[in-house]
């Protein structure tokens, strides 16, 4: 068949550059076709970058795949940038799609592919070839089967999920389960060990759904006697036996994630997750009595959940010894049954990613806010990492890329190229330059709306707090990023753009001014 030269965008570019620099990097390669994986956290950015690429190179073909692609997506089909997209697994259809797009000869195509024809998107009709996991994974000995620079490795041992949860698109996109042979799993684990893996994370939706689960962990025990490798997996607790729990401990599974979601049977049946609560508690007890560390997921915003329900599920989760509780908000993800039936279930949600449920027929917006505050009180801490200090001579959260901008002329060109950047406004009497400072903020957020920005005033003396108010107002004129919409902070503090005050080491500033400025900033930014 035809061979394509494939270039995978290196992490130092894809993870670090801002939109304009990434576009320059990609155009420099001069590709014929670009394929990207889209998730709720990068879909808006991906479409913007795709748009910029198309403007610069009209004949470039762009394909998207990944969890965001679904028949019931809220906005992807309104975008004329993509040439094609694949729903679900792409391994078996990608070569066919790439060849047909580049040769423009697709007469028929598969039902999990949509193609843009003039200004219409059309889904194919032929059933796609089945994906058999052992056939699509790179061979155990291949260079791809290796840990990253931190010694972290990922291993997939099954495709498909035995659960049919309405909030997840996995089971909707794939009905059959496919498993790696236990010998192959152990072989891959041993190769990862030889290649320096310190931690191996099994990325299966339910690791213990493998028919040979017990045999696999028993083998891991024998190859990890030294305990040099720690393991992580997501499991169903309701089927875990005392023997399996013992083996998991011996194999050095240092963290196991258990999706409980709710302990109310009505809620569980509404999300198609029939769990026997007694078996669940028994399984958790088996894990806990072997001193295994658990991460227990409790959800908020599910159909028929009430505030009382959420509180009692949280209260129960916090009685589990040696467990971390993860409080997760329900998201109406494209491709899920929950999104398809959201109207009849009376679920209100954000229109843009992450599509967080904001109210249901049994939970008001206020109830969801109360649940969030309750979860934080139970945890006895913030559920994320808030900024450690907004005002000071030393700011631990300041990004490494710092650009001091000129304040004598109106903003025109932005320096810098990373996706985490601090703009520094330095000098005396900055209040008199407030219009120029705000022009810079406006330029930054217009030119790079998807990156993380820090706007830092570096004053020689105290400035009126009105300066901060005006800067905050300027930031608020711009649309929120997915990160801000994702944050369920009860005080709606901004996450992706923040203001700091960097004090000069050799200058004296009034303590009352520092305190007032710090209060204002920590009330506004997370």
CSV table of N, CA, C and O in Angstrom, one decimal, residues 288-405:
chain,number,residue,atom,x,y,z
A,288,UNK,N,-9.5,-2.4,51.7
A,288,UNK,CA,-9.0,-1.6,52.9
A,288,UNK,C,-8.3,-2.4,53.9
A,288,UNK,O,-7.3,-2.0,54.5
A,289,UNK,N,-8.8,-3.7,54.1
A,289,UNK,CA,-8.2,-4.5,55.2
A,289,UNK,C,-6.8,-5.0,54.7
A,289,UNK,O,-6.0,-5.4,55.5
A,290,UNK,N,-6.5,-4.8,53.4
A,290,UNK,CA,-5.1,-5.1,53.0
A,290,UNK,C,-4.3,-3.8,52.9
A,290,UNK,O,-3.3,-3.8,52.2
A,291,UNK,N,-4.8,-2.8,53.5
A,291,UNK,CA,-4.1,-1.4,53.5
A,291,UNK,C,-3.8,-0.9,52.1
A,291,UNK,O,-2.7,-0.3,51.9
A,292,UNK,N,-4.7,-1.1,51.2
A,292,UNK,CA,-4.6,-0.5,49.9
A,292,UNK,C,-5.1,0.9,49.9
A,292,UNK,O,-6.1,1.2,50.5
A,293,UNK,N,-4.4,1.8,49.2
A,293,UNK,CA,-4.9,3.2,49.1
A,293,UNK,C,-5.9,3.3,48.0
A,293,UNK,O,-5.6,3.0,46.8
A,294,UNK,N,-7.1,3.9,48.3
A,294,UNK,CA,-8.1,4.0,47.3
A,294,UNK,C,-8.4,5.5,47.0
A,294,UNK,O,-8.3,6.3,47.8
A,295,UNK,N,-8.8,5.7,45.7
A,295,UNK,CA,-9.4,7.0,45.4
A,295,UNK,C,-10.8,6.7,45.0
A,295,UNK,O,-11.1,6.0,44.1
A,296,UNK,N,-11.7,7.3,45.8
A,296,UNK,CA,-13.1,7.0,45.6
A,296,UNK,C,-13.8,8.1,44.9
A,296,UNK,O,-13.8,9.3,45.4
A,297,UNK,N,-14.5,7.9,43.8
A,297,UNK,CA,-15.2,8.9,43.1
A,297,UNK,C,-16.7,9.0,43.5
A,297,UNK,O,-17.4,8.0,43.5
A,298,UNK,N,-17.0,10.3,43.8
A,298,UNK,CA,-18.5,10.6,44.1
A,298,UNK,C,-18.9,11.7,43.2
A,298,UNK,O,-18.1,12.7,43.0
A,299,UNK,N,-20.0,11.5,42.5
A,299,UNK,CA,-20.4,12.5,41.5
A,299,UNK,C,-21.5,13.4,42.0
A,299,UNK,O,-22.3,13.1,42.9
A,300,UNK,N,-21.6,14.6,41.3
A,300,UNK,CA,-22.7,15.6,41.7
A,300,UNK,C,-23.4,16.0,40.4
A,300,UNK,O,-22.7,16.2,39.4
A,301,UNK,N,-24.7,16.1,40.4
A,301,UNK,CA,-25.4,16.6,39.2
A,301,UNK,C,-25.9,15.4,38.4
A,301,UNK,O,-26.3,15.6,37.2
A,302,UNK,N,-26.0,14.2,38.9
A,302,UNK,CA,-26.6,13.1,38.2
A,302,UNK,C,-28.1,13.2,38.3
A,302,UNK,O,-28.7,13.8,39.2
A,303,UNK,N,-28.8,12.5,37.3
A,303,UNK,CA,-30.3,12.6,37.3
A,303,UNK,C,-30.8,12.0,38.7
A,303,UNK,O,-30.3,11.0,39.2
A,304,UNK,N,-31.9,12.7,39.2
A,304,UNK,CA,-32.6,12.2,40.4
A,304,UNK,C,-31.8,12.4,41.7
A,304,UNK,O,-32.3,12.0,42.7
A,305,UNK,N,-30.6,12.9,41.6
A,305,UNK,CA,-29.8,13.1,42.8
A,305,UNK,C,-30.4,14.3,43.6
A,305,UNK,O,-30.8,15.3,42.9
A,306,UNK,N,-30.4,14.2,44.9
A,306,UNK,CA,-30.8,15.4,45.7
A,306,UNK,C,-29.6,15.8,46.5
A,306,UNK,O,-28.6,15.0,46.6
A,307,UNK,N,-29.6,17.0,47.1
A,307,UNK,CA,-28.5,17.4,47.9
A,307,UNK,C,-28.3,16.5,49.1
A,307,UNK,O,-27.1,16.1,49.4
A,308,UNK,N,-29.4,15.9,49.7
A,308,UNK,CA,-29.2,15.0,50.8
A,308,UNK,C,-28.5,13.7,50.3
A,308,UNK,O,-27.6,13.2,51.0
A,309,UNK,N,-28.8,13.3,49.1
A,309,UNK,CA,-28.1,12.1,48.5
A,309,UNK,C,-26.6,12.3,48.4
A,309,UNK,O,-25.8,11.4,48.8
A,310,UNK,N,-26.3,13.5,47.9
A,310,UNK,CA,-24.8,13.8,47.6
A,310,UNK,C,-24.1,13.8,49.0
A,310,UNK,O,-23.0,13.2,49.1
A,311,UNK,N,-24.7,14.5,50.0
A,311,UNK,CA,-24.1,14.6,51.3
A,311,UNK,C,-23.9,13.2,51.9
A,311,UNK,O,-22.9,12.9,52.5
A,312,UNK,N,-25.0,12.3,51.8
A,312,UNK,CA,-24.8,11.0,52.4
A,312,UNK,C,-23.8,10.1,51.7
A,312,UNK,O,-23.1,9.4,52.3
A,313,UNK,N,-23.7,10.3,50.3
A,313,UNK,CA,-22.6,9.6,49.6
A,313,UNK,C,-21.2,10.0,50.0
A,313,UNK,O,-20.3,9.2,50.2
A,314,UNK,N,-21.1,11.4,50.2
A,314,UNK,CA,-19.8,11.9,50.7
A,314,UNK,C,-19.5,11.5,52.1
A,314,UNK,O,-18.4,11.0,52.4
A,315,UNK,N,-20.5,11.5,52.9
A,315,UNK,CA,-20.3,11.1,54.4
A,315,UNK,C,-19.8,9.7,54.4
A,315,UNK,O,-18.9,9.3,55.2
A,316,UNK,N,-20.5,8.8,53.6
A,316,UNK,CA,-20.1,7.4,53.6
A,316,UNK,C,-18.6,7.2,53.1
A,316,UNK,O,-17.8,6.5,53.7
A,317,UNK,N,-18.3,8.0,52.0
A,317,UNK,CA,-17.0,7.8,51.3
A,317,UNK,C,-15.9,8.2,52.3
A,317,UNK,O,-14.8,7.6,52.4
A,318,UNK,N,-16.2,9.3,53.2
A,318,UNK,CA,-15.2,9.7,54.1
A,318,UNK,C,-15.0,8.8,55.3
A,318,UNK,O,-14.1,9.0,56.1
A,319,UNK,N,-15.8,7.8,55.4
A,319,UNK,CA,-15.6,6.8,56.5
A,319,UNK,C,-14.6,5.7,56.1
A,319,UNK,O,-14.2,4.9,56.9
A,320,UNK,N,-14.3,5.7,54.7
A,320,UNK,CA,-13.3,4.6,54.3
A,320,UNK,C,-11.9,4.9,54.7
A,320,UNK,O,-11.4,6.0,54.3
A,321,UNK,N,-11.3,4.1,55.5
A,321,UNK,CA,-9.9,4.4,55.9
A,321,UNK,C,-8.9,4.4,54.7
A,321,UNK,O,-9.1,3.7,53.7
A,322,UNK,N,-7.9,5.3,54.8
A,322,UNK,CA,-6.8,5.3,53.8
A,322,UNK,C,-7.4,5.6,52.4
A,322,UNK,O,-6.9,5.0,51.5
A,323,UNK,N,-8.4,6.5,52.3
A,323,UNK,CA,-8.9,6.8,51.0
A,323,UNK,C,-8.9,8.3,50.7
A,323,UNK,O,-9.1,9.1,51.6
A,324,UNK,N,-8.7,8.6,49.4
A,324,UNK,CA,-9.0,10.0,49.0
A,324,UNK,C,-10.3,10.0,48.3
A,324,UNK,O,-10.6,9.1,47.6
A,325,UNK,N,-11.1,11.1,48.6
A,325,UNK,CA,-12.4,11.2,47.9
A,325,UNK,C,-12.3,12.2,46.8
A,325,UNK,O,-11.8,13.3,47.0
A,326,UNK,N,-12.7,11.8,45.6
A,326,UNK,CA,-12.7,12.7,44.4
A,326,UNK,C,-14.1,13.1,44.2
A,326,UNK,O,-15.0,12.3,44.0
A,327,UNK,N,-14.4,14.4,44.3
A,327,UNK,CA,-15.7,15.0,44.0
A,327,UNK,C,-15.8,15.4,42.6
A,327,UNK,O,-15.1,16.4,42.2
A,328,UNK,N,-16.6,14.8,41.8
A,328,UNK,CA,-16.6,15.1,40.4
A,328,UNK,C,-18.0,15.6,39.9
A,328,UNK,O,-19.0,15.0,40.3
A,329,UNK,N,-18.0,16.7,39.1
A,329,UNK,CA,-19.2,17.2,38.6
A,329,UNK,C,-19.6,16.4,37.3
A,329,UNK,O,-18.7,16.1,36.5
A,330,UNK,N,-20.9,16.2,37.1
A,330,UNK,CA,-21.4,15.5,35.9
A,330,UNK,C,-21.2,16.4,34.7
A,330,UNK,O,-21.5,17.6,34.8
A,331,UNK,N,-20.7,15.8,33.6
A,331,UNK,CA,-20.5,16.6,32.4
A,331,UNK,C,-21.3,15.9,31.3
A,331,UNK,O,-21.4,14.7,31.2
A,332,UNK,N,-22.0,16.8,30.5
A,332,UNK,CA,-22.8,16.2,29.4
A,332,UNK,C,-21.9,16.0,28.2
A,332,UNK,O,-22.0,16.8,27.2
A,333,UNK,N,-21.1,15.0,28.2
A,333,UNK,CA,-20.1,14.8,27.2
A,333,UNK,C,-20.8,14.4,25.9
A,333,UNK,O,-21.7,13.6,25.9
A,334,UNK,N,-20.3,14.9,24.7
A,334,UNK,CA,-20.8,14.5,23.4
A,334,UNK,C,-20.7,13.0,23.3
A,334,UNK,O,-19.7,12.4,23.7
A,335,UNK,N,-21.7,12.4,22.7
A,335,UNK,CA,-21.6,10.9,22.5
A,335,UNK,C,-22.1,10.1,23.6
A,335,UNK,O,-22.2,8.9,23.5
A,336,UNK,N,-22.6,10.7,24.7
A,336,UNK,CA,-23.1,10.0,25.8
A,336,UNK,C,-24.6,9.9,25.8
A,336,UNK,O,-25.3,10.8,25.3
A,337,UNK,N,-25.2,8.9,26.4
A,337,UNK,CA,-26.6,8.8,26.5
A,337,UNK,C,-27.2,9.9,27.4
A,337,UNK,O,-28.3,10.4,27.1
A,338,UNK,N,-26.4,10.4,28.3
A,338,UNK,CA,-26.9,11.5,29.2
A,338,UNK,C,-27.1,12.7,28.4
A,338,UNK,O,-28.1,13.5,28.6
A,339,UNK,N,-26.2,13.0,27.4
A,339,UNK,CA,-26.5,14.2,26.6
A,339,UNK,C,-27.7,14.0,25.6
A,339,UNK,O,-28.5,14.9,25.5
A,340,UNK,N,-27.8,12.8,25.1
A,340,UNK,CA,-28.9,12.5,24.2
A,340,UNK,C,-30.2,12.7,24.9
A,340,UNK,O,-31.2,13.2,24.3
A,341,UNK,N,-30.3,12.2,26.1
A,341,UNK,CA,-31.6,12.3,26.9
A,341,UNK,C,-31.6,13.4,27.8
A,341,UNK,O,-32.5,13.4,28.8
A,342,UNK,N,-30.8,14.5,27.7
A,342,UNK,CA,-30.7,15.5,28.7
A,342,UNK,C,-32.0,16.3,28.8
A,342,UNK,O,-32.4,16.7,29.9
A,343,UNK,N,-32.8,16.4,27.7
A,343,UNK,CA,-34.1,17.2,27.8
A,343,UNK,C,-35.1,16.4,28.6
A,343,UNK,O,-35.7,17.0,29.5
A,344,UNK,N,-35.3,15.1,28.3
A,344,UNK,CA,-36.3,14.4,29.1
A,344,UNK,C,-35.9,14.2,30.6
A,344,UNK,O,-36.7,14.1,31.5
A,345,UNK,N,-34.5,14.2,30.8
A,345,UNK,CA,-34.0,14.1,32.2
A,345,UNK,C,-34.0,15.5,32.9
A,345,UNK,O,-33.6,15.6,34.1
A,346,UNK,N,-34.3,16.5,32.1
A,346,UNK,CA,-34.3,17.9,32.6
A,346,UNK,C,-32.9,18.3,33.2
A,346,UNK,O,-32.8,18.8,34.4
A,347,UNK,N,-31.8,18.1,32.4
A,347,UNK,CA,-30.5,18.5,32.9
A,347,UNK,C,-30.1,19.7,32.2
A,347,UNK,O,-30.1,19.8,31.0
A,348,UNK,N,-29.7,20.7,33.0
A,348,UNK,CA,-29.2,22.0,32.4
A,348,UNK,C,-27.7,22.0,32.5
A,348,UNK,O,-27.1,21.5,33.5
A,349,UNK,N,-27.0,22.4,31.4
A,349,UNK,CA,-25.5,22.3,31.4
A,349,UNK,C,-24.9,23.5,30.6
A,349,UNK,O,-25.6,24.1,29.9
A,350,UNK,N,-23.6,23.7,30.9
A,350,UNK,CA,-22.9,24.7,30.1
A,350,UNK,C,-22.9,24.3,28.6
A,350,UNK,O,-22.8,23.1,28.3
A,351,UNK,N,-23.0,25.3,27.7
A,351,UNK,CA,-23.0,25.0,26.3
A,351,UNK,C,-21.6,24.6,25.7
A,351,UNK,O,-21.5,23.9,24.8
A,352,UNK,N,-20.6,25.2,26.4
A,352,UNK,CA,-19.2,24.9,25.9
A,352,UNK,C,-18.5,24.0,26.8
A,352,UNK,O,-19.0,23.8,28.0
A,353,UNK,N,-17.4,23.4,26.4
A,353,UNK,CA,-16.7,22.5,27.3
A,353,UNK,C,-16.4,23.2,28.6
A,353,UNK,O,-16.1,24.4,28.6
A,354,UNK,N,-16.4,22.4,29.7
A,354,UNK,CA,-16.6,21.0,29.8
A,354,UNK,C,-18.0,20.5,29.9
A,354,UNK,O,-18.2,19.4,30.3
A,355,UNK,N,-19.0,21.4,29.6
A,355,UNK,CA,-20.4,20.9,29.6
A,355,UNK,C,-20.9,20.5,31.0
A,355,UNK,O,-21.7,19.6,31.1
A,356,UNK,N,-20.4,21.2,32.0
A,356,UNK,CA,-20.8,20.8,33.4
A,356,UNK,C,-22.3,21.0,33.6
A,356,UNK,O,-22.9,22.0,33.3
A,357,UNK,N,-22.9,20.0,34.3
A,357,UNK,CA,-24.3,20.1,34.6
A,357,UNK,C,-24.5,21.2,35.7
A,357,UNK,O,-23.8,21.1,36.7
A,358,UNK,N,-25.3,22.2,35.5
A,358,UNK,CA,-25.5,23.3,36.4
A,358,UNK,C,-26.8,23.2,37.2
A,358,UNK,O,-26.9,23.8,38.3
A,359,UNK,N,-27.7,22.4,36.8
A,359,UNK,CA,-29.0,22.2,37.5
A,359,UNK,C,-29.7,21.0,37.0
A,359,UNK,O,-29.6,20.6,35.8
A,360,UNK,N,-30.5,20.3,37.8
A,360,UNK,CA,-31.4,19.2,37.3
A,360,UNK,C,-32.8,19.4,38.0
A,360,UNK,O,-33.0,20.3,38.7
A,361,UNK,N,-33.7,18.5,37.6
A,361,UNK,CA,-35.1,18.6,38.2
A,361,UNK,C,-35.1,18.5,39.7
A,361,UNK,O,-36.0,18.9,40.4
A,362,UNK,N,-34.0,17.8,40.3
A,362,UNK,CA,-34.0,17.6,41.7
A,362,UNK,C,-32.8,18.4,42.4
A,362,UNK,O,-32.6,18.3,43.6
A,363,UNK,N,-32.0,19.1,41.6
A,363,UNK,CA,-30.9,19.9,42.2
A,363,UNK,C,-30.9,21.3,41.6
A,363,UNK,O,-30.8,21.4,40.4
A,364,UNK,N,-31.1,22.3,42.4
A,364,UNK,CA,-31.0,23.7,41.9
A,364,UNK,C,-29.5,24.1,41.7
A,364,UNK,O,-28.7,23.4,42.2
A,365,UNK,N,-29.3,25.2,41.0
A,365,UNK,CA,-27.9,25.7,40.9
A,365,UNK,C,-27.3,25.9,42.3
A,365,UNK,O,-26.2,25.7,42.6
A,366,UNK,N,-28.2,26.4,43.2
A,366,UNK,CA,-27.7,26.7,44.6
A,366,UNK,C,-27.4,25.4,45.3
A,366,UNK,O,-26.4,25.3,46.1
A,367,UNK,N,-28.2,24.3,45.1
A,367,UNK,CA,-27.8,23.0,45.7
A,367,UNK,C,-26.5,22.5,45.2
A,367,UNK,O,-25.7,22.0,46.0
A,368,UNK,N,-26.2,22.7,43.9
A,368,UNK,CA,-24.9,22.2,43.4
A,368,UNK,C,-23.7,23.0,44.0
A,368,UNK,O,-22.7,22.4,44.4
A,369,UNK,N,-24.0,24.3,44.2
A,369,UNK,CA,-23.0,25.2,44.9
A,369,UNK,C,-22.8,24.7,46.3
A,369,UNK,O,-21.6,24.6,46.8
A,370,UNK,N,-23.9,24.4,47.0
A,370,UNK,CA,-23.8,24.0,48.4
A,370,UNK,C,-23.1,22.6,48.5
A,370,UNK,O,-22.3,22.4,49.4
A,371,UNK,N,-23.3,21.7,47.5
A,371,UNK,CA,-22.7,20.4,47.5
A,371,UNK,C,-21.2,20.6,47.4
A,371,UNK,O,-20.4,19.9,48.0
A,372,UNK,N,-20.8,21.6,46.5
A,372,UNK,CA,-19.3,21.8,46.3
A,372,UNK,C,-18.7,22.3,47.6
A,372,UNK,O,-17.6,21.9,47.9
A,373,UNK,N,-19.4,23.3,48.2
A,373,UNK,CA,-18.8,23.8,49.5
A,373,UNK,C,-18.7,22.7,50.5
A,373,UNK,O,-17.7,22.6,51.2
A,374,UNK,N,-19.7,21.8,50.6
A,374,UNK,CA,-19.8,20.7,51.5
A,374,UNK,C,-18.6,19.8,51.3
A,374,UNK,O,-17.9,19.3,52.2
A,375,UNK,N,-18.4,19.5,50.0
A,375,UNK,CA,-17.3,18.5,49.6
A,375,UNK,C,-15.9,19.1,50.1
A,375,UNK,O,-15.0,18.4,50.5
A,376,UNK,N,-15.8,20.4,49.9
A,376,UNK,CA,-14.5,21.1,50.3
A,376,UNK,C,-14.3,21.1,51.8
A,376,UNK,O,-13.2,20.9,52.3
A,377,UNK,N,-15.5,21.3,52.5
A,377,UNK,CA,-15.4,21.2,54.0
A,377,UNK,C,-15.0,19.8,54.5
A,377,UNK,O,-14.2,19.6,55.4
A,378,UNK,N,-15.6,18.8,53.8
A,378,UNK,CA,-15.3,17.4,54.2
A,378,UNK,C,-13.9,17.1,54.0
A,378,UNK,O,-13.2,16.4,54.7
A,379,UNK,N,-13.3,17.6,52.9
A,379,UNK,CA,-11.9,17.3,52.5
A,379,UNK,C,-11.0,18.1,53.5
A,379,UNK,O,-9.8,17.7,53.6
A,380,UNK,N,-11.5,19.2,54.0
A,380,UNK,CA,-10.7,20.0,54.9
A,380,UNK,C,-9.6,20.8,54.2
A,380,UNK,O,-8.6,21.2,54.8
A,381,UNK,N,-9.8,20.9,52.9
A,381,UNK,CA,-8.8,21.6,52.1
A,381,UNK,C,-9.4,22.1,50.8
A,381,UNK,O,-10.5,21.6,50.4
A,382,UNK,N,-8.7,22.9,50.0
A,382,UNK,CA,-9.2,23.2,48.7
A,382,UNK,C,-9.0,22.0,47.8
A,382,UNK,O,-8.1,21.2,48.1
A,383,UNK,N,-9.9,21.8,46.8
A,383,UNK,CA,-9.8,20.6,46.0
A,383,UNK,C,-8.8,20.7,44.9
A,383,UNK,O,-8.5,19.7,44.2
A,384,UNK,N,-8.3,21.9,44.7
A,384,UNK,CA,-7.3,22.1,43.6
A,384,UNK,C,-6.1,22.8,44.3
A,384,UNK,O,-6.0,22.9,45.5
A,385,UNK,N,-5.2,23.3,43.5
A,385,UNK,CA,-4.0,24.1,44.0
A,385,UNK,C,-4.2,25.5,43.9
A,385,UNK,O,-3.9,26.1,42.8
A,386,UNK,N,-4.6,26.3,44.9
A,386,UNK,CA,-4.8,27.7,44.7
A,386,UNK,C,-3.4,28.4,44.7
A,386,UNK,O,-2.4,27.8,45.1
A,387,UNK,N,-3.4,29.6,44.2
A,387,UNK,CA,-2.1,30.4,44.1
A,387,UNK,C,-1.6,30.6,45.5
A,387,UNK,O,-2.4,31.0,46.4
A,388,UNK,N,-0.3,30.5,45.7
A,388,UNK,CA,0.2,30.6,47.1
A,388,UNK,C,0.3,32.1,47.5
A,388,UNK,O,0.2,32.4,48.7
A,389,UNK,N,0.7,33.0,46.6
A,389,UNK,CA,0.8,34.4,47.0
A,389,UNK,C,0.6,35.3,45.8
A,389,UNK,O,1.2,35.0,44.7
A,390,UNK,N,-0.2,36.3,46.0
A,390,UNK,CA,-0.4,37.3,44.9
A,390,UNK,C,0.5,38.5,44.9
A,390,UNK,O,0.7,39.2,43.9
A,391,UNK,N,0.9,38.9,46.2
A,391,UNK,CA,1.7,40.1,46.3
A,391,UNK,C,3.0,39.8,47.1
A,391,UNK,O,2.9,39.1,48.1
A,392,UNK,N,4.2,40.2,46.6
A,392,UNK,CA,5.4,39.9,47.3
A,392,UNK,C,6.6,40.1,46.5
A,392,UNK,O,6.6,40.4,45.3
A,393,UNK,N,7.8,40.1,47.2
A,393,UNK,CA,9.1,40.2,46.4
A,393,UNK,C,9.4,38.9,45.8
A,393,UNK,O,10.2,38.9,44.8
A,394,UNK,N,8.8,37.8,46.3
A,394,UNK,CA,9.1,36.5,45.7
A,394,UNK,C,7.7,35.9,45.4
A,394,UNK,O,6.9,35.7,46.4
A,395,UNK,N,7.4,35.6,44.2
A,395,UNK,CA,6.1,35.0,43.8
A,395,UNK,C,6.3,33.6,43.3
A,395,UNK,O,6.7,33.4,42.1
A,396,UNK,N,6.1,32.6,44.1
A,396,UNK,CA,6.4,31.2,43.7
A,396,UNK,C,5.6,30.7,42.4
A,396,UNK,O,6.1,29.9,41.7
A,397,UNK,N,4.4,31.4,42.2
A,397,UNK,CA,3.6,30.9,41.0
A,397,UNK,C,3.9,31.7,39.7
A,397,UNK,O,3.1,31.5,38.8
A,398,UNK,N,4.9,32.5,39.7
A,398,UNK,CA,5.2,33.3,38.5
A,398,UNK,C,5.8,32.4,37.4
A,398,UNK,O,6.6,31.6,37.7
A,399,UNK,N,5.2,32.5,36.2
A,399,UNK,CA,5.7,31.6,35.1
A,399,UNK,C,7.1,32.0,34.7
A,399,UNK,O,7.5,33.1,34.8
A,400,UNK,N,7.9,31.0,34.2
A,400,UNK,CA,9.3,31.3,33.8
A,400,UNK,C,9.4,32.3,32.7
A,400,UNK,O,10.3,33.1,32.7
A,401,UNK,N,8.5,32.2,31.7
A,401,UNK,CA,8.6,33.2,30.6
A,401,UNK,C,8.0,34.5,31.0
A,401,UNK,O,6.7,34.7,31.2
A,402,UNK,N,8.8,35.5,31.2
A,402,UNK,CA,8.4,36.8,31.7
A,402,UNK,C,8.8,37.9,30.7
A,402,UNK,O,9.9,38.1,30.4
A,403,UNK,N,7.8,38.6,30.2
A,403,UNK,CA,8.0,39.7,29.2
A,403,UNK,C,7.7,41.0,29.8
A,403,UNK,O,6.6,41.3,30.2
A,404,UNK,N,8.7,41.9,29.9
A,404,UNK,CA,8.5,43.2,30.4
A,404,UNK,C,8.1,44.1,29.2
A,404,UNK,O,8.8,44.1,28.2
A,405,UNK,N,6.9,44.7,29.3
A,405,UNK,CA,6.4,45.4,28.1
A,405,UNK,C,6.6,46.9,28.2
A,405,UNK,O,6.5,47.4,29.3
